[in-house]
XYZ file of C-alpha atoms in Angstrom:
240
model
C 12.843 -3.282 8.579
C 9.831 -1.386 7.314
C 11.682 2.078 8.100
C 14.361 0.415 5.091
C 11.723 -0.673 2.397
C 10.337 2.568 2.978
C 14.075 4.412 2.346
C 14.435 1.933 0.113
C 10.339 2.752 -1.642
C 11.753 7.100 -1.404
C 14.703 6.312 -2.889
C 13.597 4.779 -6.088
C 10.482 7.062 -6.018
C 13.130 10.111 -6.416
C 15.350 8.688 -9.131
C 12.756 7.462 -11.559
C 11.324 11.034 -10.806
C 14.570 13.154 -11.075
C 14.179 14.573 -7.135
C 17.799 15.320 -5.809
C 18.001 12.644 -2.938
C 18.633 15.028 0.665
C 21.884 13.954 1.304
C 20.979 12.995 4.790
C 20.370 9.173 4.644
C 17.623 8.333 4.212
C 16.321 5.783 6.434
C 18.319 7.486 9.593
C 16.427 10.510 8.795
C 12.968 8.666 8.212
C 13.856 7.400 11.814
C 16.209 10.482 12.926
C 12.308 12.172 12.214
C 10.145 9.262 14.416
C 11.662 9.921 16.957
C 11.651 13.680 17.450
C 7.858 13.697 15.971
C 7.586 10.650 19.171
C 9.742 13.559 21.523
C 8.285 16.639 21.462
C 4.569 15.110 20.816
C 4.429 13.282 23.664
C 2.993 10.211 22.229
C 3.989 7.029 22.596
C 2.477 5.701 19.086
C 1.970 7.928 16.414
C 1.594 8.661 11.580
C 4.940 9.905 10.138
C 4.143 10.805 6.519
C 7.154 12.349 5.329
C 6.612 14.577 1.642
C 10.051 14.815 -0.736
C 9.033 17.386 -3.601
C 11.483 19.626 -5.557
C 10.151 22.645 -3.413
C 10.584 26.118 -5.562
C 10.321 26.069 -9.050
C 9.115 27.820 -12.235
C 6.200 27.778 -13.649
C 4.907 25.333 -16.631
C 6.290 21.572 -16.988
C 9.877 22.256 -16.858
C 12.200 22.188 -13.856
C 15.591 22.833 -13.244
C 17.851 19.496 -11.980
C 19.703 21.938 -10.043
C 17.406 22.610 -7.176
C 17.677 21.644 -3.921
C 14.693 18.672 -3.136
C 12.304 19.509 0.588
C 11.654 17.336 2.711
C 8.273 17.926 4.635
C 7.617 15.724 7.974
C 4.246 15.532 9.708
C 3.389 13.976 12.357
C -0.441 12.403 12.800
C -1.957 9.701 15.954
C -2.363 6.600 15.189
C -5.810 5.906 13.737
C -7.323 2.729 15.226
C -9.165 0.148 13.177
C -12.305 -1.419 14.463
C -12.173 -4.905 15.926
C -14.515 -6.012 13.887
C -12.398 -5.329 10.948
C -10.407 -7.888 11.769
C -12.680 -10.160 13.219
C -14.485 -10.253 10.955
C -13.731 -9.062 7.781
C -14.524 -6.357 5.287
C -16.519 -5.933 2.354
C -15.362 -4.504 -0.865
C -17.346 -3.201 -3.484
C -15.700 -2.615 -7.693
C -15.005 0.839 -8.154
C -15.815 3.003 -11.913
C -12.706 4.599 -11.299
C -9.759 3.310 -13.228
C -5.997 2.612 -12.069
C -3.793 4.159 -15.124
C -2.176 2.079 -17.011
C 1.444 4.356 -17.258
C 4.598 1.967 -15.993
C 7.286 4.892 -15.757
C 5.909 5.762 -13.346
C 4.070 2.003 -12.169
C 4.236 0.584 -8.406
C 5.414 4.612 -6.890
C 3.516 5.816 -4.702
C 3.864 9.886 -5.715
C 1.138 13.354 -5.441
C -0.277 12.668 -8.723
C -3.014 10.019 -7.872
C -6.042 11.546 -8.530
C -7.623 7.971 -9.023
C -7.105 6.914 -6.274
C -9.061 10.413 -4.868
C -11.587 9.946 -6.746
C -12.195 6.241 -6.306
C -11.663 6.450 -3.011
C -15.333 8.616 -2.678
C -16.891 6.089 -5.102
C -16.989 3.521 -2.095
C -20.275 3.686 0.157
C -22.014 1.757 3.081
C -21.548 -0.538 3.896
C -18.270 -1.274 1.710
C -15.145 -0.541 4.001
C -12.755 -0.683 0.466
C -13.100 -0.259 -3.117
C -11.224 -2.513 -5.332
C -9.786 -0.890 -9.035
C -9.224 -2.261 -11.909
C -7.316 -0.508 -15.719
C -8.524 -0.402 -19.122
C -7.150 -4.429 -19.775
C -9.428 -5.463 -16.879
C -7.209 -6.325 -14.237
C -7.584 -6.001 -10.996
C -4.515 -3.679 -9.187
C -5.429 -2.399 -6.003
C -7.835 -1.045 -3.351
C -8.151 2.712 -2.904
C -5.872 2.574 -0.191
C -4.520 -0.496 -0.088
C -3.051 -3.612 -1.731
C -4.818 -6.853 -2.316
C -3.529 -10.605 -2.364
C -6.080 -13.724 -2.861
C -6.374 -17.519 -1.234
C -6.749 -20.724 -3.632
C -6.280 -23.614 -2.054
C -2.663 -22.583 0.297
C -1.997 -20.238 -2.653
C -2.058 -16.181 -2.269
C -1.624 -14.901 -5.108
C -1.623 -10.922 -5.580
C -1.897 -8.713 -8.513
C 1.279 -7.752 -11.222
C 1.658 -4.468 -10.641
C 3.986 -3.932 -13.821
C 1.908 -1.233 -15.710
C -0.794 -0.057 -12.848
C -0.828 0.554 -9.183
C 0.697 1.511 -5.628
C 3.695 -1.604 -4.576
C 3.607 -1.090 -1.109
C 6.015 -1.396 1.253
C 3.340 -3.668 3.885
C 2.789 -5.927 0.496
C 6.854 -6.225 0.335
C 6.642 -7.716 4.328
C 4.469 -9.859 3.105
C 5.686 -11.143 -0.134
C 9.256 -11.693 2.107
C 7.718 -13.539 4.454
C 6.401 -16.131 2.373
C 9.329 -16.949 1.239
C 10.775 -16.773 4.664
C 8.086 -19.568 5.584
C 7.857 -20.686 1.879
C 4.347 -19.692 1.510
C 3.832 -20.047 -2.365
C 2.735 -17.077 -3.700
C 2.006 -15.979 -7.744
C 2.355 -12.561 -8.832
C 0.592 -12.088 -11.407
C -2.800 -10.467 -13.960
C -5.235 -11.586 -12.058
C -8.803 -10.469 -13.899
C -11.067 -10.028 -12.857
C -13.981 -12.440 -13.841
C -11.649 -14.534 -12.251
C -12.486 -12.944 -8.354
C -15.181 -15.946 -8.106
C -12.568 -18.891 -8.455
C -10.581 -17.933 -5.260
C -11.538 -18.777 -1.622
C -10.321 -16.004 0.581
C -8.703 -12.113 0.373
C -7.053 -9.513 2.569
C -6.082 -6.113 1.818
C -2.696 -4.104 3.742
C -0.965 -1.366 4.382
C 1.121 0.303 6.855
C -1.268 1.275 8.740
C -3.665 -1.577 8.915
C -1.785 -4.417 8.489
C -3.638 -7.304 6.902
C -6.960 -6.892 6.709
C -9.469 -9.864 5.613
C -11.913 -9.643 2.935
C -15.619 -11.406 3.695
C -16.966 -10.360 0.036
C -16.627 -8.999 -2.830
C -20.527 -6.972 -4.091
C -22.155 -10.582 -3.409
C -19.518 -12.977 -3.909
C -18.854 -14.598 0.501
C -15.096 -14.896 1.301
C -13.662 -16.875 4.295
C -11.193 -15.907 6.527
C -8.498 -19.251 5.332
C -5.955 -20.445 8.179
C -2.816 -18.736 5.176
C -4.868 -15.302 5.902
C -5.279 -16.059 9.676
C -1.759 -16.946 9.190
C -0.481 -13.345 7.465
C -3.090 -11.520 10.083
C -1.000 -13.090 13.992
C 2.188 -12.698 11.848
C 1.342 -8.649 10.908
C -0.533 -8.072 14.687
C 2.827 -10.162 16.533
C 5.756 -8.294 14.366
C 7.364 -11.213 12.571
C 6.133 -10.533 10.184
C 8.708 -7.175 10.703
C 11.159 -9.160 10.996
């Protein structure tokens, strides 16, 4: 299911960016690259990164829509996250770099994410991740993750209609919650209202779901619902 969602997100992004889709079905292409990389690397697990671009174009902002897209694949060892991150939770800090407000590109994962690069550079120990907002004061995402909050067994996650990246793991969590009849509200979450929540977790395709123990001076708890989401990610149930 994860590969299917990655293919769907790639397709949507390419259409918005007006990059020609490869002739091969994207889901089959991703699976084929993954199988080949695992075979030739002799690794049992790894991280596949796919970049699709316009390739060779003329100087300037204009582009020829008849260019064929170029697919570049990268394969690296799987990153192992410290067990303490999942057992005790991680600390988040607010970063000063803002997420841009651009409805046309909101949700897409593209290569022009300079604000995330700058924001990531702000994160200092002992903090694990930086929490980003936009100029409207709405919480959007982590520098490399999406975020969910919890209050009274209801999950809340930022609306990404004008800012941020809609990650595949975020989609998997939303689908899992629908199957399990877990209430989720996708809404604008003002930075000042973070103190109203009891718990939170961050997520992406590599880390899965990771609990948050604090956002700067605000302490959070690992609730039973957050533990359930984490267990579903570890067991693979969330991918079904």
